[in-house]
């Protein structure tokens, strides 16, 4: 019992817990920046560490030691709690995604219905960003916050429908069970490809990445909802964004590609095989995010909402119909 408790503590704090998630988030920021730069014929991070590998960590440390300014007219409580809540929500959601199970063949935290909780946490991240923007009492922050709220109305429903479609295929709302089912059923994975495509676009909006960087449009509203944040608050927000990027990649890999589950690689321990499959699948999703960021220009907020409701919502509903037909027909 003592040994199992010690292993559980190691899982929570070191691997695959908090320390590993922070390392993965900063590594994925580096991969994203390097790949994005390569597609644009630039170098990207270069000088801090080999190929600039330690640049994200250096940026975090630099921001942590910079002056932290709180606007006199701001809502001090909202302004202070926003970075803490953003990081907490992102980390909490990550605990329900299977990475490398050590004691149990599930995620670090797992129960029937955890997918609904993760969808709720993702929505709360957007709500907290809006409250932080509003609490800054800056006109650019307020405009960015309103844009963020409208953007949420556009992508939230298609994203939720697509994520739940994976649950319908597996017959469970447990992310670990869904990952195990999809990882062992190639037909189910193929049937979920339209849902995966829509989810990638929706998460691009969730993460406020080009072409959906409307709430932070620097050419229009300085930095949008981030305008007044500086110092350690900005450092924590940037870290939470990196964690959310890694979360999006890992969650989509789990629900639509089977996550860490797949054929056991010969001559390797099961846990190592799990880890390799997880990294490969999540990194593929990350590179797709980076490609979208490179290929498109920023949309207007009305274009984004119209695109979500007239295209993404319809495709996600048709995906549900397709899955139900395949289930009734006994194909999956």
Short mmCIF file of C-alpha atoms in Angstrom, two decimals:
data_model
loop_
_atom_site.label_atom_id
_atom_site.label_comp_id
_atom_site.label_asym_id
_atom_site.label_seq_id
_atom_site.Cartn_x
_atom_site.Cartn_y
_atom_site.Cartn_z
CA UNK A 1 0.00 0.00 0.00
CA UNK A 2 2.85 2.41 0.90
CA UNK A 3 4.66 1.53 -2.33
CA UNK A 4 1.53 2.15 -4.41
CA UNK A 5 1.00 5.52 -2.67
CA UNK A 6 4.61 6.48 -3.44
CA UNK A 7 4.19 5.49 -7.10
CA UNK A 8 0.97 7.50 -7.22
CA UNK A 9 2.77 10.57 -5.85
CA UNK A 10 5.55 10.15 -8.42
CA UNK A 11 2.92 9.87 -11.17
CA UNK A 12 1.21 13.04 -9.99
CA UNK A 13 4.29 15.23 -9.53
CA UNK A 14 6.95 13.87 -11.88
CA UNK A 15 5.85 11.46 -14.62
CA UNK A 16 3.36 11.58 -16.27
CA UNK A 17 2.29 14.39 -13.94
CA UNK A 18 3.06 18.07 -13.44
CA UNK A 19 6.79 18.09 -14.21
CA UNK A 20 6.39 16.03 -17.38
CA UNK A 21 3.43 18.15 -18.56
CA UNK A 22 5.45 21.36 -18.13
CA UNK A 23 8.39 19.81 -20.00
CA UNK A 24 6.10 18.58 -22.78
CA UNK A 25 4.39 21.98 -23.04
CA UNK A 26 7.68 23.87 -23.41
CA UNK A 27 9.02 21.25 -25.84
CA UNK A 28 5.89 21.54 -27.97
CA UNK A 29 6.23 25.31 -28.00
CA UNK A 30 9.78 24.85 -29.33
CA UNK A 31 8.64 22.35 -31.99
CA UNK A 32 5.79 24.64 -33.00
CA UNK A 33 8.05 27.68 -33.32
CA UNK A 34 10.80 25.81 -35.20
CA UNK A 35 8.41 24.12 -37.61
CA UNK A 36 6.45 27.34 -38.16
CA UNK A 37 9.71 29.17 -38.89
CA UNK A 38 10.90 26.42 -41.23
CA UNK A 39 7.70 26.68 -43.26
CA UNK A 40 8.34 30.43 -43.57
CA UNK A 41 12.03 29.99 -44.46
CA UNK A 42 13.19 31.39 -41.09
CA UNK A 43 15.40 29.99 -38.32
CA UNK A 44 13.12 30.31 -35.30
CA UNK A 45 14.67 29.79 -31.81
CA UNK A 46 18.40 29.37 -32.34
CA UNK A 47 20.82 30.46 -29.62
CA UNK A 48 19.66 29.14 -26.22
CA UNK A 49 20.59 25.46 -26.16
CA UNK A 50 21.01 23.15 -29.14
CA UNK A 51 18.88 24.54 -31.99
CA UNK A 52 17.33 26.94 -29.46
CA UNK A 53 15.71 24.06 -27.51
CA UNK A 54 15.84 25.93 -24.19
CA UNK A 55 14.45 29.19 -25.61
CA UNK A 56 10.86 28.64 -24.28
CA UNK A 57 12.22 27.98 -20.78
CA UNK A 58 14.50 31.04 -21.04
CA UNK A 59 11.52 33.17 -22.10
CA UNK A 60 9.52 31.91 -19.11
CA UNK A 61 12.32 32.68 -16.65
CA UNK A 62 12.89 36.10 -18.20
CA UNK A 63 9.23 37.04 -17.79
CA UNK A 64 9.16 35.72 -14.22
CA UNK A 65 11.86 38.19 -13.13
CA UNK A 66 10.48 41.20 -15.02
CA UNK A 67 8.51 43.98 -13.34
CA UNK A 68 4.91 42.98 -12.62
CA UNK A 69 2.57 45.94 -13.13
CA UNK A 70 -1.07 46.05 -12.05
CA UNK A 71 -3.10 48.87 -13.65
CA UNK A 72 -4.56 51.19 -11.03
CA UNK A 73 -8.05 50.99 -12.51
CA UNK A 74 -8.10 47.22 -12.90
CA UNK A 75 -10.09 44.72 -10.86
CA UNK A 76 -7.17 43.53 -8.76
CA UNK A 77 -8.75 40.21 -7.78
CA UNK A 78 -9.66 39.18 -11.34
CA UNK A 79 -6.33 40.43 -12.66
CA UNK A 80 -4.42 38.35 -10.09
CA UNK A 81 -6.45 35.16 -10.27
CA UNK A 82 -6.67 34.90 -14.09
CA UNK A 83 -3.14 33.44 -14.67
CA UNK A 84 -3.51 31.04 -11.71
CA UNK A 85 -6.89 29.75 -12.85
CA UNK A 86 -5.75 29.36 -16.48
CA UNK A 87 -2.77 27.21 -15.51
CA UNK A 88 -4.80 25.21 -12.98
CA UNK A 89 -7.60 24.46 -15.46
CA UNK A 90 -5.18 23.36 -18.19
CA UNK A 91 -3.24 21.09 -15.82
CA UNK A 92 -6.39 19.58 -14.35
CA UNK A 93 -7.77 18.73 -17.79
CA UNK A 94 -4.44 17.10 -18.74
CA UNK A 95 -4.68 14.62 -15.85
CA UNK A 96 -7.62 12.90 -17.58
CA UNK A 97 -5.71 12.24 -20.83
CA UNK A 98 -3.92 8.86 -20.97
CA UNK A 99 -0.19 9.26 -21.51
CA UNK A 100 1.82 6.39 -20.00
CA UNK A 101 -0.20 4.46 -17.37
CA UNK A 102 2.08 2.89 -14.74
CA UNK A 103 -0.20 1.34 -12.12
CA UNK A 104 -3.49 1.30 -14.04
CA UNK A 105 -4.22 1.03 -17.73
CA UNK A 106 -5.89 4.45 -17.65
CA UNK A 107 -5.01 8.13 -17.30
CA UNK A 108 -3.64 9.67 -14.11
CA UNK A 109 -7.22 10.59 -13.14
CA UNK A 110 -10.04 8.64 -14.75
CA UNK A 111 -13.76 8.03 -14.27
CA UNK A 112 -16.83 7.45 -16.42
CA UNK A 113 -17.80 10.88 -17.72
CA UNK A 114 -14.38 12.55 -17.51
CA UNK A 115 -14.73 13.63 -21.16
CA UNK A 116 -17.65 15.90 -20.17
CA UNK A 117 -15.52 17.37 -17.38
CA UNK A 118 -12.66 18.07 -19.81
CA UNK A 119 -15.07 19.82 -22.22
CA UNK A 120 -16.31 21.90 -19.27
CA UNK A 121 -12.74 22.80 -18.24
CA UNK A 122 -11.91 23.86 -21.80
CA UNK A 123 -14.96 26.15 -21.80
CA UNK A 124 -13.97 27.59 -18.44
CA UNK A 125 -10.52 28.46 -19.80
CA UNK A 126 -12.17 30.75 -22.37
CA UNK A 127 -14.47 32.21 -19.70
CA UNK A 128 -11.52 32.97 -17.40
CA UNK A 129 -9.69 34.69 -20.27
CA UNK A 130 -12.74 36.87 -20.87
CA UNK A 131 -12.98 37.78 -17.17
CA UNK A 132 -9.26 38.60 -17.09
CA UNK A 133 -9.66 40.86 -20.13
CA UNK A 134 -12.67 42.59 -18.61
CA UNK A 135 -10.94 42.96 -15.26
CA UNK A 136 -7.98 44.75 -16.84
CA UNK A 137 -10.30 47.70 -17.69
CA UNK A 138 -8.25 48.37 -20.80
CA UNK A 139 -10.16 49.22 -23.98
CA UNK A 140 -7.99 46.91 -26.10
CA UNK A 141 -8.33 44.15 -23.51
CA UNK A 142 -12.10 44.59 -23.41
CA UNK A 143 -12.38 44.42 -27.21
CA UNK A 144 -10.19 41.30 -27.23
CA UNK A 145 -12.34 39.76 -24.49
CA UNK A 146 -15.56 40.41 -26.41
CA UNK A 147 -14.01 38.91 -29.54
CA UNK A 148 -12.98 35.90 -27.49
CA UNK A 149 -16.55 35.46 -26.21
CA UNK A 150 -17.99 35.62 -29.74
CA UNK A 151 -15.34 33.18 -30.93
CA UNK A 152 -16.33 30.79 -28.13
CA UNK A 153 -19.93 30.87 -29.40
CA UNK A 154 -18.65 29.84 -32.82
CA UNK A 155 -16.40 26.85 -32.10
CA UNK A 156 -17.70 25.45 -28.80
CA UNK A 157 -20.71 23.50 -30.08
CA UNK A 158 -18.99 21.88 -33.10
CA UNK A 159 -16.04 20.95 -30.87
CA UNK A 160 -18.25 19.38 -28.20
CA UNK A 161 -20.25 17.41 -30.79
CA UNK A 162 -17.07 16.04 -32.40
CA UNK A 163 -15.51 15.03 -29.09
CA UNK A 164 -18.72 13.31 -28.02
CA UNK A 165 -18.84 11.47 -31.37
CA UNK A 166 -15.75 9.55 -30.27
CA UNK A 167 -17.60 8.64 -27.06
CA UNK A 168 -20.57 7.36 -29.09
CA UNK A 169 -18.29 5.09 -31.13
CA UNK A 170 -16.67 3.61 -28.00
CA UNK A 171 -19.87 3.53 -25.96
CA UNK A 172 -18.20 5.34 -23.08
CA UNK A 173 -17.53 8.87 -21.81
CA UNK A 174 -14.20 7.81 -20.31
CA UNK A 175 -11.26 9.17 -22.32
CA UNK A 176 -8.99 6.23 -21.49
CA UNK A 177 -11.62 3.68 -22.58
CA UNK A 178 -12.25 5.64 -25.79
CA UNK A 179 -8.51 5.70 -26.53
CA UNK A 180 -8.21 1.95 -25.95
CA UNK A 181 -11.18 1.24 -28.23
CA UNK A 182 -10.08 3.52 -31.07
CA UNK A 183 -6.49 2.32 -30.77
CA UNK A 184 -7.64 -1.27 -31.39
CA UNK A 185 -10.29 -0.54 -34.05
CA UNK A 186 -8.94 0.90 -37.31
CA UNK A 187 -12.44 1.17 -38.83
CA UNK A 188 -13.59 3.35 -35.93
CA UNK A 189 -10.51 5.55 -36.34
CA UNK A 190 -11.25 5.99 -40.06
CA UNK A 191 -14.92 6.79 -39.35
CA UNK A 192 -13.83 9.50 -36.89
CA UNK A 193 -11.51 11.30 -39.33
CA UNK A 194 -14.12 14.02 -40.23
CA UNK A 195 -14.63 14.65 -36.51
CA UNK A 196 -10.86 14.86 -36.05
CA UNK A 197 -10.57 17.44 -38.85
CA UNK A 198 -13.34 19.61 -37.37
CA UNK A 199 -11.86 19.26 -33.87
CA UNK A 200 -8.44 20.42 -35.09
CA UNK A 201 -10.00 23.55 -36.61
CA UNK A 202 -12.02 24.20 -33.43
CA UNK A 203 -8.98 23.79 -31.21
CA UNK A 204 -7.10 26.19 -33.45
CA UNK A 205 -9.78 28.71 -32.46
CA UNK A 206 -9.70 27.60 -28.80
CA UNK A 207 -5.94 28.25 -28.74
CA UNK A 208 -6.39 31.59 -30.59
CA UNK A 209 -3.91 30.60 -33.26
CA UNK A 210 -3.88 31.91 -36.84
CA UNK A 211 -6.34 32.21 -38.58
CA UNK A 212 -8.34 32.55 -35.34
CA UNK A 213 -5.99 34.87 -33.43
CA UNK A 214 -8.78 37.47 -33.51
CA UNK A 215 -8.82 38.15 -29.73
CA UNK A 216 -5.08 39.01 -29.78
CA UNK A 217 -4.80 40.69 -33.21
CA UNK A 218 -1.66 42.78 -32.66
CA UNK A 219 -2.15 44.89 -35.81
CA UNK A 220 -5.60 45.95 -34.56
CA UNK A 221 -5.81 45.81 -30.75
CA UNK A 222 -2.18 45.67 -29.51
CA UNK A 223 -2.34 42.26 -27.78
CA UNK A 224 -6.08 42.05 -27.14
CA UNK A 225 -7.02 40.52 -23.81
CA UNK A 226 -3.31 40.14 -22.93
CA UNK A 227 -2.48 43.85 -23.32
CA UNK A 228 -2.17 44.75 -19.61
CA UNK A 229 -0.54 41.53 -18.37
CA UNK A 230 3.19 41.59 -17.68
CA UNK A 231 5.91 39.98 -15.58
CA UNK A 232 5.08 36.77 -13.76
CA UNK A 233 1.39 37.00 -14.66
CA UNK A 234 2.24 37.00 -18.36
CA UNK A 235 4.74 34.19 -17.77
CA UNK A 236 2.06 32.00 -16.16
CA UNK A 237 -0.42 32.82 -18.93
CA UNK A 238 2.10 31.89 -21.62
CA UNK A 239 2.89 28.66 -19.78
CA UNK A 240 -0.83 27.86 -19.52
CA UNK A 241 -1.20 28.46 -23.28
CA UNK A 242 1.68 26.04 -23.91
CA UNK A 243 0.06 23.47 -21.60
CA UNK A 244 -3.25 23.95 -23.44
CA UNK A 245 -1.51 23.40 -26.79
CA UNK A 246 -0.01 20.15 -25.51
CA UNK A 247 -3.40 19.23 -24.01
CA UNK A 248 -5.17 19.77 -27.34
CA UNK A 249 -2.61 17.62 -29.16
CA UNK A 250 -2.77 14.84 -26.55
CA UNK A 251 -6.57 14.89 -26.23
CA UNK A 252 -7.18 14.66 -29.98
CA UNK A 253 -4.54 11.93 -30.26
CA UNK A 254 -6.32 9.98 -27.50
CA UNK A 255 -9.88 10.35 -28.79
CA UNK A 256 -9.27 9.93 -32.52
CA UNK A 257 -5.93 8.13 -32.90
CA UNK A 258 -5.89 5.84 -29.87
CA UNK A 259 -3.45 7.88 -27.79
CA UNK A 260 -0.71 5.71 -26.29
CA UNK A 261 -2.46 2.50 -27.25
CA UNK A 262 -1.28 0.63 -30.31
CA UNK A 263 0.77 -2.39 -31.37
CA UNK A 264 3.45 -3.19 -28.80
CA UNK A 265 6.85 -2.38 -30.25
CA UNK A 266 9.08 -5.50 -30.17
CA UNK A 267 11.92 -5.70 -27.60
CA UNK A 268 10.56 -2.69 -25.66
CA UNK A 269 8.72 -2.61 -22.31
CA UNK A 270 4.99 -1.94 -22.59
CA UNK A 271 5.30 1.47 -20.91
CA UNK A 272 8.03 2.57 -23.33
CA UNK A 273 5.89 1.46 -26.26
CA UNK A 274 2.97 3.45 -24.84
CA UNK A 275 5.15 6.54 -24.51
CA UNK A 276 6.49 6.30 -28.06
CA UNK A 277 2.99 5.96 -29.54
CA UNK A 278 1.75 8.89 -27.45
CA UNK A 279 4.60 11.17 -28.56
CA UNK A 280 4.25 10.21 -32.24
CA UNK A 281 0.48 10.73 -32.38
CA UNK A 282 0.40 13.94 -30.32
CA UNK A 283 3.29 15.42 -32.33
CA UNK A 284 1.46 14.69 -35.59
CA UNK A 285 -1.51 16.71 -34.31
CA UNK A 286 0.85 19.50 -33.23
CA UNK A 287 2.42 19.69 -36.70
CA UNK A 288 -1.04 19.93 -38.27
CA UNK A 289 -1.76 22.87 -35.95
CA UNK A 290 1.47 24.51 -37.12
CA UNK A 291 0.63 23.94 -40.80
CA UNK A 292 -2.77 25.61 -40.41
CA UNK A 293 -1.08 28.52 -38.66
CA UNK A 294 1.23 28.92 -41.65
CA UNK A 295 -1.25 28.50 -44.50
CA UNK A 296 -4.00 30.95 -43.57
CA UNK A 297 -4.47 34.64 -42.79
CA UNK A 298 -6.57 36.02 -39.96
CA UNK A 299 -10.35 35.99 -40.33
CA UNK A 300 -12.73 38.66 -39.08
CA UNK A 301 -14.81 37.66 -36.07
CA UNK A 302 -18.03 37.59 -38.13
CA UNK A 303 -16.34 35.38 -40.73
CA UNK A 304 -15.18 33.04 -37.99
CA UNK A 305 -18.63 32.67 -36.43
CA UNK A 306 -20.33 32.22 -39.81
CA UNK A 307 -17.74 29.62 -40.82
CA UNK A 308 -18.26 27.71 -37.57
CA UNK A 309 -22.05 27.65 -37.73
CA UNK A 310 -22.46 27.15 -41.50
CA UNK A 311 -19.67 24.61 -41.96
CA UNK A 312 -18.19 23.11 -38.80
CA UNK A 313 -21.52 22.61 -37.03
CA UNK A 314 -23.09 20.94 -40.07
CA UNK A 315 -20.10 18.62 -40.61
CA UNK A 316 -20.09 17.65 -36.92
CA UNK A 317 -23.81 16.80 -37.01
CA UNK A 318 -23.36 14.77 -40.20
CA UNK A 319 -20.54 12.92 -38.46
CA UNK A 320 -22.95 11.89 -35.69
CA UNK A 321 -25.39 10.61 -38.33
CA UNK A 322 -22.60 8.67 -40.06
CA UNK A 323 -21.45 7.07 -36.81
CA UNK A 324 -24.99 6.07 -35.84
CA UNK A 325 -25.47 4.48 -39.26
CA UNK A 326 -22.22 2.52 -38.92
CA UNK A 327 -23.17 1.39 -35.42
CA UNK A 328 -26.63 0.26 -36.51
CA UNK A 329 -25.11 -1.53 -39.49
CA UNK A 330 -22.61 -3.30 -37.21
CA UNK A 331 -19.62 -1.92 -39.11
CA UNK A 332 -17.98 -0.56 -35.95
#
